[in-house]
Structure formats: structure tokens, C-alpha cells
C-alpha positions as a Markdown table, in Angstrom:
| # | Residue | x | y | z |
|---|---|---|---|---|
| 1 | Met | 70.6 | -29.7 | 13.4 |
| 2 | Pro | 69.7 | -26.2 | 13.6 |
| 3 | Gly | 71.9 | -25.5 | 10.4 |
| 4 | His | 70.0 | -28.2 | 8.7 |
| 5 | Thr | 66.8 | -26.7 | 9.7 |
| 6 | Leu | 67.9 | -23.3 | 8.5 |
| 7 | Leu | 69.2 | -24.7 | 5.4 |
| 8 | Val | 65.9 | -26.5 | 4.5 |
| 9 | Ala | 63.8 | -23.3 | 5.4 |
| 10 | Ala | 66.0 | -21.1 | 3.1 |
| 11 | Leu | 65.6 | -23.7 | 0.1 |
| 12 | Met | 61.9 | -23.6 | 0.7 |
| 13 | Leu | 61.9 | -19.7 | 0.6 |
| 14 | Leu | 63.8 | -20.1 | -2.7 |
| 15 | Leu | 61.5 | -22.4 | -4.2 |
| 16 | Met | 58.0 | -20.4 | -3.4 |
| 17 | Pro | 58.1 | -18.2 | -6.3 |
| 18 | Gln | 58.5 | -21.2 | -8.8 |
| 19 | Leu | 55.8 | -23.1 | -6.9 |
| 20 | Ala | 53.6 | -20.2 | -7.2 |
| 21 | Asp | 54.1 | -19.6 | -10.9 |
| 22 | Ala | 53.7 | -23.4 | -11.4 |
| 23 | Ala | 50.2 | -23.3 | -9.8 |
| 24 | Thr | 47.3 | -23.0 | -12.0 |
| 25 | Ile | 44.6 | -20.2 | -11.6 |
| 26 | Pro | 41.2 | -21.3 | -11.9 |
| 27 | Thr | 39.3 | -19.8 | -14.8 |
| 28 | Leu | 35.5 | -19.2 | -15.2 |
| 29 | Ser | 34.2 | -19.5 | -18.7 |
| 30 | Leu | 30.7 | -19.1 | -20.1 |
| 31 | Asn | 30.0 | -21.5 | -23.2 |
| 32 | Leu | 26.9 | -20.9 | -25.3 |
| 33 | Gly | 27.5 | -23.9 | -27.4 |
| 34 | Asp | 27.5 | -23.6 | -31.0 |
| 35 | Gly | 24.6 | -21.4 | -31.2 |
| 36 | Glu | 21.9 | -24.1 | -32.5 |
| 37 | Asp | 20.2 | -24.6 | -29.2 |
| 38 | Pro | 18.2 | -22.0 | -28.0 |
| 39 | Asp | 18.0 | -23.2 | -24.5 |
| 40 | Thr | 21.8 | -22.8 | -24.1 |
| 41 | Trp | 21.6 | -19.2 | -25.3 |
| 42 | Phe | 18.6 | -18.3 | -22.8 |
| 43 | Thr | 20.4 | -19.8 | -20.1 |
| 44 | Gly | 23.7 | -17.9 | -21.1 |
| 45 | Leu | 21.9 | -14.7 | -21.6 |
| 46 | Lys | 19.9 | -15.2 | -18.0 |
| 47 | Ile | 23.5 | -15.5 | -16.4 |
| 48 | Leu | 24.7 | -12.6 | -18.1 |
| 49 | Ala | 21.7 | -10.5 | -16.8 |
| 50 | Met | 22.3 | -11.8 | -13.5 |
| 51 | Leu | 25.8 | -10.7 | -13.4 |
| 52 | Thr | 24.8 | -7.3 | -14.7 |
| 53 | Ile | 22.3 | -7.0 | -11.8 |
| 54 | Leu | 24.7 | -7.9 | -9.3 |
| 55 | Thr | 27.1 | -5.1 | -10.8 |
| 56 | Leu | 24.6 | -2.7 | -10.5 |
| 57 | Ala | 23.3 | -3.5 | -7.2 |
| 58 | Pro | 25.2 | -0.9 | -5.0 |
| 59 | Ser | 23.7 | 1.7 | -7.1 |
| 60 | Ile | 20.4 | 0.1 | -7.0 |
| 61 | Leu | 20.5 | 0.0 | -3.3 |
| 62 | Val | 21.5 | 3.8 | -3.0 |
| 63 | Met | 19.4 | 5.2 | -5.6 |
| 64 | Met | 16.0 | 3.5 | -5.4 |
| 65 | Thr | 15.7 | 2.8 | -1.7 |
| 66 | Ser | 15.7 | 4.7 | 1.8 |
| 67 | Phe | 19.4 | 4.5 | 2.0 |
| 68 | Thr | 20.2 | 7.8 | 0.8 |
| 69 | Arg | 18.2 | 9.7 | 3.2 |
| 70 | Ile | 19.0 | 7.7 | 6.1 |
| 71 | Leu | 22.7 | 7.8 | 5.7 |
| 72 | Ile | 23.1 | 11.5 | 5.0 |
| 73 | Val | 21.0 | 12.1 | 8.1 |
| 74 | Phe | 23.1 | 10.3 | 10.4 |
| 75 | Ala | 26.4 | 11.9 | 8.7 |
| 76 | Phe | 24.6 | 15.5 | 9.5 |
| 77 | Leu | 23.9 | 14.2 | 13.1 |
| 78 | Arg | 27.8 | 13.3 | 13.8 |
| 79 | Gln | 28.8 | 16.7 | 12.1 |
| 80 | Ala | 26.4 | 18.6 | 14.3 |
| 81 | Leu | 27.8 | 16.8 | 17.4 |
| 82 | Gly | 31.3 | 17.7 | 16.4 |
| 83 | Thr | 32.5 | 14.0 | 17.3 |
| 84 | Gln | 34.8 | 13.9 | 13.9 |
| 85 | Gln | 34.9 | 10.1 | 13.6 |
| 86 | Ala | 32.5 | 8.8 | 16.2 |
| 87 | Pro | 30.8 | 6.6 | 15.3 |
| 88 | Pro | 33.0 | 5.7 | 12.5 |
| 89 | Asn | 31.9 | 5.2 | 9.0 |
| 90 | Gln | 31.5 | 1.3 | 9.0 |
| 91 | Ile | 28.8 | 1.7 | 12.0 |
| 92 | Leu | 27.0 | 4.6 | 10.0 |
| 93 | Ile | 26.8 | 2.7 | 6.8 |
| 94 | Gly | 25.9 | -0.6 | 8.6 |
| 95 | Leu | 23.0 | 1.0 | 10.6 |
| 96 | Ser | 21.6 | 2.7 | 7.6 |
| 97 | Leu | 21.8 | -0.5 | 5.8 |
| 98 | Phe | 19.9 | -2.6 | 8.3 |
| 99 | Leu | 17.2 | 0.5 | 8.7 |
| 100 | Thr | 16.8 | 0.2 | 4.8 |
| 101 | Met | 16.3 | -3.3 | 5.1 |
| 102 | Phe | 13.6 | -2.2 | 7.7 |
| 103 | Val | 11.8 | 0.4 | 6.1 |
| 104 | Met | 12.1 | -1.8 | 2.4 |
| 105 | Met | 11.2 | -5.1 | 4.0 |
| 106 | Pro | 7.2 | -4.6 | 2.8 |
| 107 | Val | 8.4 | -3.8 | -0.6 |
| 108 | Trp | 10.6 | -6.5 | -1.0 |
| 109 | Gln | 8.1 | -9.1 | 0.4 |
| 110 | Lys | 5.5 | -7.9 | -2.2 |
| 111 | Ile | 8.3 | -8.2 | -4.9 |
| 112 | Asp | 9.1 | -11.9 | -3.7 |
| 113 | Thr | 5.6 | -12.9 | -3.4 |
| 114 | Glu | 4.2 | -11.4 | -6.7 |
| 115 | Ala | 7.3 | -11.5 | -8.9 |
| 116 | Leu | 10.5 | -13.7 | -7.6 |
| 117 | Thr | 8.4 | -17.0 | -6.6 |
| 118 | Pro | 6.1 | -16.9 | -9.4 |
| 119 | Tyr | 8.9 | -16.6 | -12.0 |
| 120 | Leu | 11.1 | -19.2 | -10.2 |
| 121 | Asn | 8.3 | -21.5 | -10.2 |
| 122 | Glu | 7.9 | -20.9 | -14.0 |
| 123 | Glu | 4.3 | -19.5 | -13.6 |
| 124 | Ile | 5.3 | -16.3 | -15.4 |
| 125 | Asn | 7.6 | -15.0 | -18.2 |
| 126 | Gln | 10.4 | -12.8 | -17.7 |
| 127 | Ser | 8.4 | -10.0 | -18.9 |
| 128 | Val | 5.5 | -10.0 | -16.7 |
| 129 | Ala | 8.0 | -10.8 | -13.5 |
| 130 | Tyr | 9.7 | -7.6 | -14.3 |
| 131 | Asp | 6.6 | -5.5 | -14.5 |
| 132 | Lys | 5.3 | -7.1 | -11.1 |
| 133 | Ala | 8.6 | -6.7 | -9.7 |
| 134 | Ile | 8.8 | -2.8 | -10.7 |
| 135 | Ala | 5.6 | -1.9 | -9.6 |
| 136 | Pro | 6.1 | -1.9 | -5.7 |
| 137 | Leu | 9.3 | -0.1 | -6.1 |
| 138 | Arg | 7.6 | 2.6 | -8.2 |
| 139 | Asp | 4.9 | 3.0 | -5.7 |
| 140 | Phe | 7.5 | 3.4 | -2.9 |
| 141 | Met | 9.5 | 5.8 | -4.7 |
| 142 | Leu | 6.3 | 7.7 | -5.8 |
| 143 | Lys | 5.0 | 8.1 | -2.3 |
| 144 | Gln | 8.7 | 9.9 | -1.4 |
| 145 | Thr | 8.8 | 12.0 | -4.5 |
| 146 | Arg | 7.7 | 15.6 | -4.8 |
| 147 | Glu | 5.6 | 16.4 | -7.5 |
| 148 | Asp | 7.8 | 19.6 | -8.5 |
| 149 | Asp | 10.8 | 17.1 | -9.1 |
| 150 | Leu | 8.6 | 14.7 | -11.3 |
| 151 | Val | 7.4 | 17.6 | -13.3 |
| 152 | Leu | 11.1 | 18.9 | -13.6 |
| 153 | Phe | 12.4 | 15.5 | -15.4 |
| 154 | Leu | 9.2 | 15.3 | -17.1 |
| 155 | Ser | 9.8 | 18.5 | -18.8 |
| 156 | Ala | 13.3 | 17.9 | -19.4 |
| 157 | Ala | 12.4 | 14.8 | -21.3 |
| 158 | Lys | 9.5 | 16.5 | -23.2 |
| 159 | Ile | 7.1 | 13.8 | -21.7 |
| 160 | Asp | 3.3 | 14.4 | -20.7 |
| 161 | Lys | 2.5 | 13.7 | -17.1 |
| 162 | Pro | 1.0 | 10.3 | -17.4 |
| 163 | Ala | -2.8 | 9.7 | -16.4 |
| 164 | Lys | -1.6 | 6.6 | -14.1 |
| 165 | Ala | 1.2 | 6.3 | -11.6 |
| 166 | Glu | 2.2 | 2.7 | -13.1 |
| 167 | Asp | 2.8 | 4.6 | -16.5 |
| 168 | Met | 5.4 | 7.0 | -14.8 |
| 169 | Pro | 8.6 | 6.2 | -16.5 |
| 170 | Met | 11.6 | 4.9 | -14.4 |
| 171 | His | 14.2 | 6.9 | -16.1 |
| 172 | Val | 12.1 | 9.9 | -14.9 |
| 173 | Leu | 11.1 | 8.6 | -11.4 |
| 174 | Ile | 14.7 | 7.6 | -10.1 |
| 175 | Pro | 16.2 | 11.0 | -10.6 |
| 176 | Ala | 13.3 | 12.7 | -9.2 |
| 177 | Phe | 13.2 | 10.3 | -6.1 |
| 178 | Val | 16.7 | 11.0 | -5.8 |
| 179 | Ile | 16.9 | 14.8 | -5.3 |
| 180 | Ser | 13.6 | 14.5 | -3.4 |
| 181 | Glu | 15.3 | 12.4 | -0.9 |
| 182 | Leu | 18.5 | 14.9 | -0.9 |
| 183 | Arg | 16.0 | 17.6 | 0.0 |
| 184 | Thr | 14.0 | 15.6 | 2.8 |
| 185 | Ala | 17.5 | 14.5 | 4.3 |
| 186 | Phe | 19.0 | 18.3 | 4.4 |
| 187 | Glu | 15.7 | 19.4 | 5.8 |
| 188 | Ile | 16.0 | 16.8 | 8.5 |
| 189 | Gly | 19.7 | 17.4 | 9.2 |
| 190 | Phe | 19.0 | 21.4 | 9.5 |
| 191 | Leu | 16.6 | 20.4 | 12.5 |
| 192 | Ile | 19.1 | 18.4 | 13.9 |
| 193 | Tyr | 21.8 | 21.3 | 13.8 |
| 194 | Ile | 19.7 | 23.8 | 15.8 |
| 195 | Pro | 20.1 | 22.8 | 19.3 |
| 196 | Phe | 23.7 | 22.2 | 19.1 |
| 197 | Ile | 24.3 | 25.7 | 17.3 |
| 198 | Val | 22.1 | 27.2 | 20.1 |
| 199 | Leu | 24.5 | 25.3 | 22.6 |
| 200 | Asp | 27.6 | 26.5 | 20.8 |
| 201 | Leu | 26.6 | 29.9 | 21.0 |
| 202 | Ile | 25.7 | 29.9 | 24.6 |
| 203 | Val | 29.1 | 28.2 | 25.5 |
| 204 | Ala | 30.9 | 30.8 | 23.2 |
| 205 | Ser | 29.0 | 33.8 | 25.1 |
| 206 | Val | 29.6 | 32.3 | 28.5 |
| 207 | Leu | 33.6 | 32.2 | 27.7 |
| 208 | Met | 33.5 | 35.4 | 26.3 |
| 209 | Ser | 31.9 | 36.9 | 29.3 |
| 210 | Met | 34.4 | 35.3 | 31.7 |
| 211 | Gly | 37.3 | 36.5 | 29.5 |
| 212 | Met | 38.4 | 33.0 | 28.5 |
| 213 | Met | 38.8 | 33.7 | 25.1 |
| 214 | Met | 41.9 | 31.8 | 24.6 |
| 215 | Leu | 39.9 | 28.7 | 25.4 |
| 216 | Pro | 38.3 | 27.0 | 22.5 |
| 217 | Pro | 34.5 | 26.7 | 22.8 |
| 218 | Val | 34.6 | 23.1 | 21.5 |
| 219 | Met | 36.3 | 21.7 | 24.3 |
| 220 | Ile | 33.4 | 22.7 | 26.3 |
| 221 | Ser | 30.6 | 22.4 | 24.2 |
| 222 | Leu | 31.4 | 19.0 | 22.7 |
| 223 | Pro | 30.9 | 17.0 | 26.3 |
| 224 | Leu | 27.8 | 19.4 | 26.8 |
| 225 | Lys | 26.4 | 18.1 | 23.4 |
| 226 | Ile | 26.9 | 14.5 | 24.0 |
| 227 | Ile | 25.5 | 14.5 | 27.5 |
| 228 | Leu | 22.5 | 16.5 | 26.1 |
| 229 | Phe | 22.2 | 13.9 | 23.2 |
| 230 | Val | 22.2 | 11.1 | 25.7 |
| 231 | Leu | 19.8 | 12.6 | 28.2 |
| 232 | Val | 17.1 | 13.1 | 25.4 |
| 233 | Asp | 17.7 | 9.6 | 24.5 |
| 234 | Gly | 18.9 | 10.9 | 20.8 |
| 235 | Trp | 19.3 | 7.9 | 19.0 |
| 236 | His | 15.8 | 6.6 | 19.5 |
| 237 | Leu | 14.6 | 10.0 | 18.9 |
| 238 | Ile | 16.4 | 10.6 | 15.6 |
| 239 | Thr | 15.3 | 7.0 | 14.4 |
| 240 | Ala | 11.9 | 6.9 | 15.4 |
| 241 | Asn | 11.6 | 10.4 | 13.4 |
| 242 | Leu | 13.7 | 9.1 | 10.5 |
| 243 | Leu | 11.3 | 6.2 | 10.2 |
| 244 | Ala | 8.0 | 8.4 | 10.4 |
| 245 | Ser | 9.3 | 10.7 | 7.6 |
| 246 | Phe | 8.8 | 7.8 | 5.1 |
| 247 | Lys | 5.3 | 7.6 | 3.5 |
| 248 | Leu | 4.7 | 3.9 | 4.2 |
């Protein structure tokens, strides 16, 4: 009986590649018809537009929201503590995503109320929906962007400064917003580094004065950094000041 079982199992293993080859792979096709029905073409183009938006969604999340500043600040915090991979990247990215959702929620609610819902209810057309959707996002980015960065890209594009904020071109605003976010994140990161650098210097000086030059200072300073960070409620302090840095 065991011999028959082994034989059947061996035959099944041999037949698995043939069964896999015989299995049909589901396909997805987009049929626009014969081109005579405008509604069919319009529906197809809308599907293509949605697929394009989904493809660009990660870039939109990173470049047009608060995600960049938050993630870079947390990365600086981890480096300043010297904990290497604690917390791991997945935790930092997840926390940054949820904080981004918190910061951007008023903007997204406004987009949903003024643009998405009326468009889905066919109360406004696509062009009006785009203008209404981009307006809250533009307002948010303008509040976080330094004027010098805007002037830089306006000059590079040879465009006069718009009289109204809503006339600011997005291809100028987005890169200006990104480098402003990078500058702000680096400024916050510098402030985070200062107390930990001071602690490193104190530990190194104490070890030198005790003649313990062969003992790596990081072995002593790392637990001191962690306990100091816990005692001052560091996560609460960093998050509170990070949220306060956004001009909402």
C-alpha cells in the first residue's frame, strides 16, 4: 500500500508541469469598439486615465503631500539615535503614511466634497472637476513652499510671477514645494541631532578621562540616548512638533 501511494505521488509530480502548461491564463482586454460610438471611446479613455493615475499614485503621494518631510525627519531621528534598523523601514514608512493621511485629510475632504462627488454625480464635467480638485492641493503646497524656491523655478521657466495664487503653474509649484520640504526636513533633522551629538561628546570625554580609550563610546552612549529619548517622551515630542511645522 505505501508503494502505491508513492507511485501515485510521483506520477502527480510528473504531471504538474503539463497541467500548468494546459492552464489558461486570464487576459484583460480593453475594447473600444469600431470607433463609431463616442460613448465607447469616452469610457475607454476614462479607464486609461484612471490606470495612468494609479501608476503615478506613488509619485503623487511622495511629491505633492507631507510624506517627504515626515519620512526624512524620522530617518534623521533613527540615525541620530544610532539604532541602525530600529525601528525598521516598514514601521517608519507606515507611520509616515498614517501621519500623511492625518495632515492631508482636510485637503482630501475638500477635494471629495467640491470635485469628486459632484463629478461622480455628473453635476460638473471633467475639466471643472480637475480645477476644483487641484485648488485645495495647490493651496496646501503654496503654504509650505518658500517664495525663493518659487522664484527660482519661475525664473528658470521664464514665467512672470502670477498675480493670484490660483494662477501658479503646477509644473513650477511641485518642484519648488519638494525642495522646500527637503530644506524644512533637514532643518528639523539638524535640531534633532544636536542633543545626541552633545551626549556623544560627553560620553567620549568621560571615557578619555578614565583612560578607557579602547572602549567604543557608542556602546555607552546608545543606551543613554534611548533612555533619554524615552524619558522626554521623544515620539510624542517629535510628532507634535512635526505636525505643528505644517502651515494648515
